[in-house]
Amino acid sequence: MTTADSTTDRPRMPSRLELALAGLWAGLRELAELVWSSPTAVVGLAIVLAWVLVAIFAPFITAHSPLEQDYLTINKGPSTEHLLGTDHLGRDVWARVAYGARTILSLGPISVLVAFLLGLTLGLPAGYYRGRVDEIIMRVLDALMAFPTILLYMIIISALGASAFNVVIAIAVGGAPGIARLVRALTMDIRTREYVAAAKLRGDHDFSIMVREILPNCRGPLIVDLLLRIGYAAFYIGTLGFLGLGLPPPTPDWGGMVQEGYSRMLANVWPVLSATLAIVTLVIGLNLFADGVREESMRYQ
Amino acid sequence: MARYIIRRMLTMLLTMLIVSVLVFAIVEIAPGNVARNILGAYATPEQEASMANQLGLTRPVHLRYLSWLFGSDWQAAAVIGLPLRQTVTAQGLVANSIQWWAVDENGDLAQWRVEQGQLVKLVRQPDGATVRIPDERAWRTEADGQEVFWGVDTAGRAAKWVKGQGGTEYRYEYSGWIKSTDSPAEYIPISKGLFRGEAGLSLRYKAPVSEVIGRRIGNSFILAVLAILFSIPIAVSLGLIAGLNEGKLVDRVISVGGLVTAGSPDFATGILLIMVFALWLKVLPGATVLTTEDAIFRDPRLLVLPVLTASLVEIGYVLRITRASVVEVMNSAYVRTAILKGLSYRQVVVGHVLRNAMLAPITVIMLHINWFIGGLVVVESVFGYPGLGNFILNAALYKDVYAIEAGAMVLIVLAVGTQLVADIIYSLLNPRIRYA
């Protein structure tokens, strides 16, 4: 009992978790203020949120399953039964668009996060240690960056086979070099600061310095880069789907829908038109949002 | 400067080497094989195995990689024991049919064939015809007692026959399957290798990659040049207008318009354009079908939609870079000085802003050539345009490894080459930059 009393007497030190949550909360508020002050970002966010809502509530706002085929209603235009008509297998286009939003909105952020993990593991040590480690990592990354991204995707996916997992791998590998370069440049700048020297002096481990001192202080540019990259990822997931390198057929995927509907455009324009407009609006929404945030954050600097 | 260029060139070669190894490795570990892709779903396992053997796919991967890079004629000459020579002649419909021959003791060009268990040497005459000479004495006895012979077969491959054990060979010709017995047990396809100017055989087209790829590069080049010529002037002038009117309505409209065209995936832009111009207005063709070699020049309408699609993304991108650059220059101290010393607006824009604001777009245009190439791949795929991008996409889907390698090498030279040119132009325009 006495110990409990003594803790109430002194102001309690916040735990590490509480500190982290407080930091996260402050970061989110900062981001929210940034978004709110840019009309471009607000418009972009509204478009993206609309698609996020469609993705989350897909089962409640569609009358049909995206996979249910009906051979009696093939290639029909919009009706009260099928809001956007049906495709060449009699599947409901609106249901496929709504569930397709789930596909692209989950794969996009996941692949960007994987790309960031890869980029951080390469960029932090390269910028922190410099020397030979840096030299080797940068040579390999230069080689990867000289390689046209689309070709990299094509080769990776045609080699590994088309699946959600491989799309994530391809986009992560394609994005990692750019992120690693950014992280390296930021690390090279931040490692000369006093608080890094202080951490070294008190004997912190290199790993802990990189993750606890350097990484949090790179967050501004990294968040902007992350937002931009989610737009690119959505762009490329759609493109891969269109090239026939996306998700395997029955899965509702916008790029794949465009490819399937494209050759049947003369019979029924609705499947291809809906999927094309869906991907265009989502990618533009993501771009407007990221661009607004970027411009606003540059104004602060 | 010269040292800098040489160093960049060496880096490029290193990049090409790394990428070529990676491509070979990825294609190697990938499931499925090109023999199956050539033969289709209905070939028997024996036919597939025979095809893989004839293509040399059963050889170890590092030997195949070295053959691709440095050629396999020296490997073949070593096992045959005679020097080899290549002839290029017109044969049937093929203008440049490549054949390989061994040069025998008399200096004659020779190939071999086994007929009913008997080894026959075919000696090439000056007119191209061959004379049959029985050559039974050429068999060599191996340690295990088997009599074998290494020579060049009539398809120009190094081949190993085993006496009394005619292998079964399946060949897929236009007329269908041809099964022949008395065939070799092992093959080494002969080539000169990339370093000596032969990029290998495209297994899909059954023709040298360099021949197939050449015209594709030309087609893509036309598309790319037209798209750049069309988009850059528009993009730069729009960017200039937006940048000079920063914050006004015209700037907002142009900026958001640029974001929309730059952000939309190329395939979506292309399909929307096809819908409007080909499907509803019916004024332009929606696909680029080249029936003859000069179809592009005979009917330029074929090119309108592909060029427009490739341009829109580019316009949006370059416009935004130009605008940002102009805004930055307009806020600089030397422009303020120029205005304060009484120069007219026109003089300031032409004399001070334009020149400095053009630095960024020029390098950025060159640097994002990779992005542009990616766009071309997609545009070519949308319109069925027979260009390099479409070629590589199909090669990748088909696992046509030499075609993928050749395409990748061309793209790297293009990407790294333009980056180098961009750096040089930049250093010429901006005297503050010096490369050492």
XYZ file of C-alpha atoms in Angstrom:
737
model
C 0.000 0.000 0.000
C 2.803 2.353 0.877
C 4.331 1.957 -2.566
C 1.018 2.867 -4.196
C 0.851 5.997 -2.062
C 4.334 7.079 -2.938
C 3.560 6.893 -6.683
C 0.607 9.237 -6.246
C 2.811 11.748 -4.434
C 5.332 12.186 -7.207
C 4.318 13.082 -10.762
C 4.350 9.780 -12.630
C 6.761 9.405 -15.557
C 4.792 8.666 -18.738
C 5.440 5.167 -20.052
C 7.088 4.606 -23.410
C 3.754 3.556 -24.924
C 2.067 6.712 -23.727
C 4.878 8.813 -25.180
C 4.587 7.049 -28.496
C 0.805 7.504 -28.550
C 1.143 11.161 -27.653
C 3.682 11.592 -30.452
C 1.407 9.847 -32.908
C -1.563 11.972 -31.822
C 0.458 15.155 -32.235
C 1.620 13.990 -35.661
C -1.940 13.236 -36.755
C -3.171 16.632 -35.542
C -0.328 18.308 -37.382
C -1.265 16.404 -40.543
C -4.965 17.235 -40.106
C -4.175 20.949 -39.779
C -1.957 20.723 -42.846
C -4.735 19.069 -44.860
C -7.371 21.497 -43.662
C -5.374 24.539 -44.804
C -5.074 23.228 -48.384
C -8.259 23.124 -50.490
C -6.570 20.720 -52.942
C -5.843 18.250 -50.172
C -9.393 18.510 -48.809
C -10.910 17.736 -52.225
C -8.499 14.832 -52.697
C -9.224 13.478 -49.242
C -12.975 13.677 -49.883
C -12.634 11.605 -53.076
C -10.407 9.050 -51.381
C -12.689 8.813 -48.322
C -15.687 8.241 -50.601
C -13.901 5.219 -52.106
C -12.794 4.024 -48.673
C -16.434 4.083 -47.529
C -17.492 2.181 -50.664
C -14.807 -0.404 -49.926
C -15.748 -0.808 -46.264
C -19.503 -1.012 -46.816
C -19.328 -2.945 -50.105
C -21.579 -5.800 -48.884
C -24.284 -3.368 -47.721
C -24.473 -1.189 -50.811
C -24.515 -3.928 -53.439
C -27.402 -6.231 -54.221
C -25.302 -8.942 -55.846
C -22.074 -10.759 -55.149
C -19.186 -9.658 -57.400
C -18.640 -13.280 -58.477
C -22.263 -14.309 -59.058
C -22.775 -15.075 -62.752
C -26.112 -14.950 -64.517
C -26.070 -16.218 -68.075
C -29.516 -14.740 -68.771
C -28.380 -11.136 -68.246
C -25.115 -10.814 -70.153
C -23.712 -7.453 -71.291
C -26.751 -5.468 -70.193
C -26.784 -1.708 -69.679
C -27.795 -0.052 -66.395
C -31.142 -0.950 -64.878
C -32.740 -0.741 -61.436
C -31.629 -4.329 -60.848
C -28.029 -3.711 -61.982
C -27.034 -0.089 -61.391
C -24.098 -0.147 -63.817
C -25.262 -3.075 -65.907
C -23.674 -6.490 -66.179
C -20.460 -7.760 -67.772
C -19.829 -10.550 -70.298
C -20.464 -13.222 -67.669
C -23.590 -11.570 -66.324
C -21.853 -10.299 -63.177
C -23.057 -7.082 -61.576
C -20.647 -4.283 -62.574
C -21.438 -2.084 -59.562
C -20.672 -4.971 -57.187
C -17.387 -5.612 -58.973
C -16.465 -1.928 -58.801
C -17.319 -1.740 -55.088
C -15.397 -4.903 -54.180
C -12.593 -3.850 -56.543
C -12.154 -0.775 -54.332
C -11.308 -3.179 -51.501
C -8.624 -4.805 -53.634
C -6.833 -1.648 -54.704
C -7.252 0.186 -51.376
C -5.747 -2.705 -49.434
C -2.968 -3.690 -51.861
C -1.827 -0.082 -52.425
C -1.026 0.864 -48.816
C 0.306 -2.624 -48.002
C 2.773 -2.568 -50.886
C 3.891 0.960 -49.973
C 4.447 -0.109 -46.359
C 6.519 -3.096 -47.503
C 8.465 -0.788 -49.812
C 9.120 1.537 -46.865
C 10.333 -1.325 -44.678
C 12.732 -2.348 -47.459
C 13.798 1.242 -48.108
C 14.405 1.930 -44.412
C 16.485 -1.225 -43.896
C 18.678 -0.223 -46.836
C 18.727 3.567 -46.460
C 19.273 3.954 -42.704
C 22.514 1.900 -42.482
C 23.777 3.333 -45.781
C 23.394 6.903 -44.548
C 24.486 6.148 -40.993
C 27.609 4.049 -41.591
C 28.610 5.480 -44.999
C 31.838 3.912 -46.322
C 31.758 0.529 -47.998
C 28.244 -0.442 -46.829
C 26.912 2.718 -48.425
C 28.906 2.179 -51.609
C 27.605 -1.375 -52.171
C 23.982 -0.600 -51.317
C 23.962 2.466 -53.543
C 25.500 0.657 -56.549
C 22.815 -2.024 -56.435
C 20.085 0.596 -56.000
C 21.449 2.644 -58.909
C 21.256 -0.459 -61.082
C 17.664 -1.041 -60.001
C 16.754 2.598 -60.615
C 18.256 2.663 -64.093
C 15.846 -0.124 -64.882
C 12.477 1.088 -66.164
C 10.015 0.353 -63.360
C 7.370 -1.108 -65.628
C 9.844 -3.629 -67.042
C 10.837 -4.617 -63.521
C 7.186 -5.236 -62.658
C 6.593 -7.180 -65.857
C 9.563 -9.449 -65.322
C 8.910 -10.026 -61.621
C 5.241 -10.827 -62.089
C 5.558 -12.860 -65.259
C 8.238 -14.858 -63.444
C 6.501 -15.299 -60.090
C 2.963 -15.546 -61.465
C 0.011 -13.195 -61.044
C -1.260 -13.003 -57.458
C -1.964 -10.364 -54.837
C 1.188 -11.307 -52.955
C 3.392 -10.972 -56.040
C 1.858 -7.622 -56.984
C 2.812 -6.378 -53.502
C 6.338 -7.794 -53.901
C 6.790 -6.197 -57.330
C 5.589 -2.759 -56.251
C 7.632 -2.924 -53.051
C 10.822 -3.867 -54.914
C 10.140 -1.188 -57.525
C 9.580 1.528 -54.898
C 12.255 0.612 -52.355
C 15.284 2.161 -54.156
C 13.693 5.621 -54.285
C 12.728 5.437 -50.615
C 16.187 4.162 -49.634
C 17.803 7.139 -51.387
C 15.526 9.598 -49.616
C 16.111 7.941 -46.221
C 19.863 7.890 -46.827
C 19.968 11.590 -47.665
C 17.909 12.461 -44.569
C 20.018 10.190 -42.356
C 23.260 11.737 -43.580
C 21.914 15.120 -42.552
C 20.431 14.123 -39.197
C 23.339 12.019 -37.944
C 25.427 15.175 -37.542
C 22.957 16.657 -35.016
C 23.773 17.060 -31.333
C 21.111 14.674 -30.058
C 22.637 11.869 -32.126
C 26.052 12.692 -30.686
C 24.469 12.663 -27.221
C 22.931 9.261 -27.806
C 26.304 7.955 -28.963
C 27.958 9.406 -25.889
C 25.567 7.707 -23.494
C 26.428 4.431 -25.237
C 23.250 3.726 -27.186
C 23.393 0.895 -29.662
C 23.663 1.910 -33.349
C 20.353 0.217 -34.092
C 18.605 2.128 -31.334
C 20.105 5.427 -32.527
C 18.870 4.787 -36.059
C 15.349 3.767 -35.022
C 14.772 6.032 -32.002
C 16.727 9.176 -32.809
C 17.108 9.438 -36.591
C 13.932 7.813 -37.915
C 11.413 9.933 -35.938
C 13.163 13.070 -37.130
C 12.823 12.081 -40.792
C 9.079 11.695 -40.470
C 7.993 14.918 -42.226
C 9.472 14.247 -45.678
C 8.797 10.520 -45.290
C 5.070 11.020 -44.674
C 4.792 13.228 -47.766
C 6.691 10.630 -49.790
C 4.463 7.860 -48.413
C 1.313 9.696 -49.469
C 2.681 10.306 -52.983
C 3.680 6.677 -53.267
C 0.236 5.378 -52.375
C -0.985 7.247 -55.457
C 1.755 5.677 -57.605
C 0.970 2.254 -56.162
C -2.704 2.571 -57.086
C -1.600 3.756 -60.553
C 0.621 0.710 -61.037
C -1.797 -1.814 -59.520
C -4.341 -0.640 -62.094
C -1.761 -0.745 -64.889
C -0.584 -4.239 -63.964
C -4.179 -5.418 -63.901
C -4.707 -3.937 -67.337
C -1.592 -5.636 -68.734
C -2.916 -8.967 -67.459
C -0.296 -9.090 -64.693
C -2.602 -8.203 -61.799
C -4.840 -10.426 -59.755
C -5.982 -13.721 -61.299
C -9.377 -13.463 -63.032
C -12.364 -14.012 -60.770
C -11.107 -11.476 -58.190
C -12.749 -8.083 -58.699
C -9.863 -5.828 -59.739
C -10.325 -2.553 -61.609
C -7.371 -2.976 -63.952
C -8.481 -6.499 -64.779
C -12.053 -5.293 -65.365
C -10.780 -2.712 -67.844
C -8.824 -5.392 -69.672
C -11.776 -7.786 -69.809
C -14.233 -5.082 -70.798
C -11.925 -3.395 -73.295
C -12.186 -6.046 -75.993
C -15.971 -6.174 -75.528
C -16.404 -2.425 -75.675
C -18.582 -2.600 -78.784
C -21.045 -4.957 -77.073
C -21.252 -3.114 -73.757
C -19.303 -0.066 -72.765
C -20.405 -0.004 -69.098
C -17.962 -2.453 -67.463
C -14.891 -0.798 -69.005
C -16.211 2.740 -68.533
C -17.077 2.177 -64.854
C -13.754 0.581 -63.992
C -11.772 3.218 -65.916
C -13.548 6.104 -64.203
C -13.171 4.376 -60.822
C -9.419 4.093 -61.161
C -9.016 7.588 -62.594
C -10.980 9.199 -59.750
C -9.174 7.231 -57.043
C -5.684 7.947 -58.409
C -6.487 11.622 -58.936
C -7.949 11.833 -55.432
C -4.805 10.305 -53.938
C -2.624 12.645 -56.011
C -4.578 15.771 -55.088
C -4.367 14.811 -51.414
C -0.638 14.043 -51.466
C 0.148 17.096 -53.570
C -1.850 19.411 -51.331
C -0.064 18.095 -48.235
C 3.315 18.401 -49.952
C 2.747 22.001 -51.016
C 1.408 22.983 -47.624
C 4.339 21.356 -45.782
C 6.805 23.090 -48.113
C 5.217 26.428 -47.226
C 6.073 25.779 -43.560
C 9.695 25.214 -44.411
C 34.407 15.996 -68.262
C 35.796 13.173 -70.413
C 36.687 11.213 -67.293
C 33.226 11.777 -65.931
C 31.611 10.465 -69.127
C 33.850 7.395 -69.176
C 33.017 6.671 -65.549
C 29.307 6.945 -66.283
C 29.689 4.608 -69.261
C 31.444 2.033 -67.086
C 28.668 2.324 -64.502
C 26.174 1.723 -67.284
C 27.987 -1.440 -68.383
C 28.021 -2.645 -64.790
C 24.289 -1.955 -64.526
C 23.639 -3.874 -67.730
C 25.667 -6.803 -66.445
C 23.824 -6.899 -63.108
C 20.436 -6.577 -64.783
C 21.190 -9.251 -67.378
C 22.200 -11.708 -64.640
C 19.061 -10.835 -62.669
C 16.806 -11.318 -65.700
C 18.379 -14.669 -66.508
C 18.035 -15.779 -62.888
C 14.412 -14.654 -62.551
C 13.377 -16.327 -65.800
C 15.234 -19.452 -64.691
C 13.505 -19.818 -61.314
C 10.099 -18.988 -62.759
C 7.689 -21.867 -63.235
C 6.813 -22.930 -66.777
C 9.194 -23.000 -69.696
C 9.475 -21.599 -73.150
C 9.342 -25.042 -74.794
C 5.856 -25.512 -73.360
C 4.889 -22.009 -74.492
C 6.073 -22.676 -78.042
C 4.323 -26.026 -78.262
C 1.020 -25.085 -76.664
C -1.138 -27.152 -74.364
C -1.465 -30.292 -76.499
C 2.161 -31.369 -76.865
C 3.191 -34.661 -75.278
C 5.909 -34.728 -72.626
C 8.258 -36.457 -75.150
C 7.739 -33.659 -77.656
C 8.340 -31.040 -74.958
C 11.499 -32.790 -73.738
C 12.821 -33.067 -77.292
C 12.160 -29.379 -77.921
C 13.866 -28.332 -74.673
C 16.857 -30.511 -75.609
C 17.098 -29.008 -79.095
C 16.927 -25.470 -77.697
C 19.778 -26.336 -75.363
C 17.549 -25.651 -72.338
C 18.852 -28.774 -70.603
C 22.344 -27.296 -70.374
C 23.409 -25.749 -67.045
C 22.187 -22.195 -66.583
C 25.629 -20.591 -66.210
C 26.758 -22.114 -69.534
C 23.638 -20.747 -71.214
C 24.285 -17.306 -69.746
C 27.910 -17.355 -70.924
C 26.753 -18.531 -74.357
C 24.354 -15.613 -74.567
C 27.078 -13.158 -73.573
C 30.163 -14.526 -75.341
C 28.720 -17.030 -77.814
C 28.780 -20.807 -77.845
C 30.709 -21.403 -81.091
C 33.992 -21.795 -79.177
C 32.357 -24.288 -76.798
C 30.981 -26.178 -79.810
C 34.289 -26.011 -81.699
C 36.062 -27.468 -78.663
C 33.857 -30.570 -78.487
C 33.777 -31.034 -82.268
C 37.507 -30.538 -82.655
C 37.184 -28.500 -85.848
C 36.893 -24.748 -86.399
C 33.380 -23.501 -87.190
C 32.216 -21.012 -89.761
C 28.992 -19.117 -90.236
C 27.316 -18.543 -93.602
C 24.534 -16.087 -94.235
C 22.500 -16.832 -97.350
C 19.040 -16.330 -98.744
C 17.023 -19.470 -98.188
C 13.404 -19.783 -99.213
C 11.454 -16.897 -97.732
C 14.183 -15.940 -95.258
C 16.534 -13.279 -96.568
C 19.401 -13.803 -94.146
C 19.393 -17.426 -93.124
C 22.261 -18.106 -90.733
C 23.906 -21.527 -91.009
C 26.862 -23.018 -89.169
C 29.406 -25.399 -90.652
C 32.513 -27.167 -89.466
C 35.654 -26.569 -91.507
C 37.201 -29.975 -92.203
C 40.823 -30.926 -92.958
C 40.417 -30.052 -96.658
C 39.057 -26.626 -95.851
C 35.536 -27.616 -96.941
C 32.405 -26.608 -95.018
C 30.640 -29.656 -93.636
C 27.554 -30.761 -91.738
C 26.579 -34.277 -90.711
C 23.486 -36.429 -90.608
C 22.783 -40.036 -89.604
C 20.845 -42.063 -92.181
C 19.702 -45.517 -91.120
C 22.464 -45.717 -88.536
C 25.140 -44.609 -90.993
C 26.974 -41.315 -90.477
C 26.880 -39.134 -93.590
C 28.919 -35.998 -94.145
C 27.383 -33.211 -96.229
C 30.041 -31.081 -97.900
C 28.989 -27.639 -99.040
C 29.750 -26.733 -102.636
C 30.454 -23.164 -103.794
C 26.903 -22.913 -105.231
C 25.366 -23.686 -101.836
C 24.312 -27.255 -102.600
C 25.719 -30.158 -100.553
C 27.311 -33.437 -101.569
C 26.719 -36.603 -99.477
C 29.820 -38.525 -98.439
C 29.537 -41.585 -96.149
C 31.692 -40.859 -93.083
C 31.473 -44.041 -90.998
C 35.109 -43.807 -89.921
C 34.479 -40.615 -87.981
C 32.851 -42.368 -85.001
C 34.998 -42.165 -81.922
C 34.927 -44.757 -79.160
C 34.410 -43.420 -75.674
C 35.710 -44.938 -72.428
C 32.447 -46.819 -71.823
C 32.639 -48.461 -75.250
C 29.970 -46.297 -76.875
C 30.738 -44.951 -80.323
C 29.842 -41.271 -80.512
C 30.325 -38.416 -82.913
C 30.218 -34.669 -82.279
C 29.495 -32.595 -85.391
C 27.285 -29.913 -86.817
C 23.784 -31.073 -87.757
C 21.764 -29.836 -90.729
C 20.011 -27.237 -88.602
C 23.382 -25.675 -87.762
C 23.628 -26.901 -84.181
C 26.486 -28.758 -82.558
C 25.099 -32.238 -81.988
C 26.248 -35.488 -80.464
C 25.145 -38.746 -82.098
C 25.492 -42.097 -80.377
C 25.983 -45.055 -82.730
C 23.163 -47.562 -82.707
C 20.995 -45.344 -80.479
C 19.205 -42.967 -82.788
C 17.459 -40.447 -80.577
C 13.954 -39.365 -81.460
C 13.615 -35.768 -82.487
C 10.331 -33.889 -82.711
C 10.313 -30.807 -84.821
C 7.381 -28.488 -85.087
C 7.132 -27.122 -88.609
C 4.353 -25.103 -90.181
C 2.903 -28.311 -91.602
C 2.738 -29.949 -88.179
C 4.873 -32.333 -86.171
C 7.814 -34.041 -87.828
C 9.212 -36.984 -85.966
C 12.595 -38.226 -87.012
C 14.728 -41.008 -85.625
C 18.513 -41.356 -85.981
C 18.741 -38.015 -84.240
C 21.382 -36.640 -81.898
C 21.339 -37.259 -78.163
C 22.628 -33.831 -77.168
C 22.612 -30.369 -78.741
C 24.468 -27.100 -78.323
C 22.788 -24.257 -80.221
C 25.572 -22.179 -81.774
C 25.633 -18.405 -81.527
C 28.208 -15.643 -81.501
C 26.965 -13.967 -78.350
C 25.999 -10.427 -77.468
C 29.543 -9.078 -77.339
C 30.073 -10.103 -80.945
C 26.823 -8.604 -82.116
C 24.380 -11.513 -81.921
C 21.692 -11.079 -79.322
C 20.478 -14.664 -79.662
C 17.427 -16.247 -81.179
C 13.943 -15.190 -80.215
C 12.314 -18.488 -79.412
C 8.899 -17.014 -80.015
C 9.548 -15.651 -83.491
C 12.167 -18.267 -84.403
C 14.343 -15.474 -85.768
C 17.339 -13.507 -84.491
C 16.239 -11.066 -81.789
C 18.134 -8.223 -83.440
C 16.052 -8.655 -86.597
C 12.720 -8.741 -84.776
C 13.545 -5.938 -82.370
C 14.953 -3.507 -84.944
C 11.659 -2.557 -86.518
C 9.938 -2.466 -83.147
C 12.468 0.065 -81.892
C 11.865 2.142 -85.015
C 8.096 2.111 -84.450
C 8.461 3.064 -80.783
C 10.927 5.792 -81.723
C 8.380 7.378 -84.081
C 5.735 7.280 -81.351
C 8.076 8.687 -78.695
C 9.468 11.497 -80.844
C 6.015 12.597 -82.000
C 4.705 12.532 -78.428
C 7.632 14.601 -77.168
C 7.485 17.073 -80.053
C 3.780 17.476 -79.447
C 3.790 17.704 -75.669
C 6.860 19.746 -74.709
C 5.930 23.065 -76.390
C 2.373 22.877 -75.041
C 3.528 21.869 -71.577
C 6.227 24.526 -71.329
C 3.953 27.349 -72.471
C 1.139 26.276 -70.137
C 3.629 25.952 -67.282
C 4.976 29.410 -68.023
C 1.489 30.941 -68.088
C 0.587 29.257 -64.796
C 3.879 30.183 -63.148
C 3.668 33.849 -64.154
C 0.127 34.031 -62.761
C 0.798 32.197 -59.521
C -2.260 31.861 -57.320
C -4.707 33.295 -59.868
C -7.599 31.364 -61.350
C -5.759 30.552 -64.585
C -2.917 29.037 -62.528
C -5.338 26.923 -60.474
C -7.086 25.609 -63.580
C -3.842 24.742 -65.365
C -2.257 23.195 -62.259
C -5.202 20.981 -61.411
C -5.590 20.068 -65.090
C -1.945 19.055 -65.153
C -2.380 16.963 -62.025
C -5.366 15.212 -63.557
C -3.643 14.333 -66.861
C -0.353 13.421 -65.177
C -2.070 11.364 -62.508
C -4.446 9.328 -64.655
C -2.987 5.944 -65.597
C -2.054 5.887 -69.289
C -4.301 2.956 -70.047
C -7.303 4.785 -68.593
C -6.546 7.931 -70.605
C -6.108 5.826 -73.741
C -9.367 3.969 -73.241
C -11.330 7.134 -72.534
C -9.891 8.670 -75.718
C -10.786 5.547 -77.698
C -14.325 5.684 -76.336
C -14.773 9.300 -77.313
C -13.014 9.381 -80.688
C -13.402 5.839 -81.983
C -16.550 4.510 -80.370
C -18.836 7.557 -80.162
C -17.535 10.133 -82.649
C -16.130 7.464 -85.009
C -13.509 9.844 -86.393
C -10.259 8.037 -85.537
C -9.177 4.392 -85.506
C -8.983 2.926 -82.007
C -6.184 0.470 -82.720
C -2.905 0.705 -84.601
C -2.901 -2.180 -87.011
C 0.090 -1.954 -89.325
C -0.705 -3.955 -92.425
C 2.346 -2.784 -94.336
C 5.710 -1.434 -93.284
C 4.875 2.125 -94.284
C 1.279 2.038 -93.004
C 2.114 4.737 -90.454
C 3.117 7.154 -93.190
C 0.223 6.271 -95.460
C -2.395 6.779 -92.816
C -1.167 9.144 -90.095
C -4.586 8.960 -88.445
C -3.417 5.657 -86.974
C -0.968 7.573 -84.819
C -3.223 10.311 -83.504
C -4.681 8.535 -80.475
C -1.477 6.748 -79.361
C 0.503 10.000 -79.597
C -2.218 11.925 -77.797
C -2.363 9.364 -74.981
C 1.401 9.297 -74.506
C 1.452 13.114 -74.627
C -1.252 13.857 -72.065
C 0.638 12.287 -69.162
C 3.825 13.999 -70.304
C 2.117 17.381 -70.679
C 0.767 17.225 -67.127
C 4.125 16.295 -65.702
C 6.326 18.777 -67.575
C 3.792 21.558 -67.051
C 3.953 21.149 -63.287
C 7.743 21.088 -63.218
C 7.924 24.188 -65.429
C 5.381 26.015 -63.288
C 7.252 25.243 -60.059
C 10.514 26.361 -61.637
C 9.030 29.614 -62.962
C 7.475 30.393 -59.579
C 10.830 29.873 -57.887
C 12.661 32.119 -60.349
C 9.989 34.828 -60.146
C 10.539 35.016 -56.383
C 14.312 35.246 -56.699
C 16.396 38.286 -55.847
C 17.732 38.847 -59.365
C 14.253 39.056 -60.878
C 13.276 41.563 -58.211
C 16.396 43.568 -59.055
C 15.572 43.433 -62.754
C 12.064 44.737 -62.109
C 13.326 47.442 -59.740
C 15.894 48.724 -62.188
C 13.025 49.482 -64.527
C 13.059 46.715 -67.121
C 9.738 46.027 -68.770
C 7.818 42.903 -67.742
C 8.513 41.443 -71.161
C 12.258 42.024 -70.858
C 12.316 40.432 -67.406
C 10.395 37.345 -68.544
C 12.365 36.803 -71.744
C 15.787 37.795 -70.458
C 15.802 36.556 -66.885
C 12.982 34.200 -66.114
C 12.873 31.986 -69.199
C 16.512 31.016 -69.306
C 16.786 30.175 -65.626
C 13.400 28.552 -65.377
C 14.205 26.186 -68.261
C 17.039 24.486 -66.385
C 14.824 22.308 -64.215
C 12.397 21.078 -66.913
C 15.193 20.030 -69.284
C 16.843 17.758 -66.740
C 13.596 16.515 -65.327
C 12.280 15.609 -68.781
C 15.426 13.609 -69.432
C 15.498 12.068 -65.968
C 11.992 10.792 -66.065
C 12.538 8.976 -69.361
C 12.003 5.728 -67.418
C 8.541 6.848 -66.533
C 7.945 7.837 -70.143
C 9.110 4.422 -71.376
C 6.725 2.786 -68.919
C 3.957 4.911 -70.364
C 4.899 3.847 -73.886
C 4.684 0.171 -72.915
C 1.140 0.715 -71.714
C 0.111 2.902 -74.652
C 1.445 0.322 -77.098
C -0.467 -2.368 -75.268
C -3.717 -0.365 -75.334
C -3.536 0.300 -79.069
C -1.860 -2.944 -80.099
C 0.949 -0.759 -81.472
C 3.825 -2.962 -82.687
C 6.576 -1.251 -80.700
C 9.358 -2.160 -78.311
C 7.153 -2.028 -75.216
C 4.629 -4.455 -76.606
C 7.499 -6.670 -77.733
C 8.998 -6.825 -74.236
C 5.620 -7.387 -72.582
C 4.918 -10.346 -74.867
C 8.449 -11.663 -74.436
C 8.057 -11.530 -70.657
C 4.714 -13.336 -70.807
C 6.234 -15.964 -73.123
C 9.515 -16.370 -71.175
C 11.369 -15.643 -74.397
C 14.536 -15.018 -72.413
C 16.825 -13.635 -75.140
C 14.111 -11.273 -76.301
C 13.589 -10.007 -72.723
C 17.349 -9.586 -72.293
C 17.705 -7.670 -75.549
C 14.760 -5.425 -74.696
C 16.103 -4.789 -71.197
C 19.556 -3.887 -72.538
C 18.065 -1.450 -75.074
C 15.985 0.200 -72.360
C 18.947 0.577 -70.010
C 21.095 2.142 -72.713
C 18.229 4.536 -73.454
C 17.584 5.380 -69.809
C 21.214 5.791 -68.737
C 22.173 7.447 -72.024
C 19.490 10.118 -71.733
C 20.433 10.738 -68.105
C 24.013 11.302 -69.179
C 22.942 13.643 -71.982
C 20.742 15.483 -69.467
C 23.679 15.964 -67.103
C 25.877 17.262 -69.914
C 23.232 19.683 -71.198
C 22.651 20.842 -67.636
C 26.329 21.546 -67.101
C 26.453 23.502 -70.378
C 23.406 25.588 -69.449
C 24.456 26.130 -65.877
C 28.105 27.178 -65.609
C 28.032 26.699 -61.819
C 28.006 22.916 -62.288
C 31.268 21.133 -63.015
C 31.637 17.399 -63.281
C 34.962 15.806 -62.510
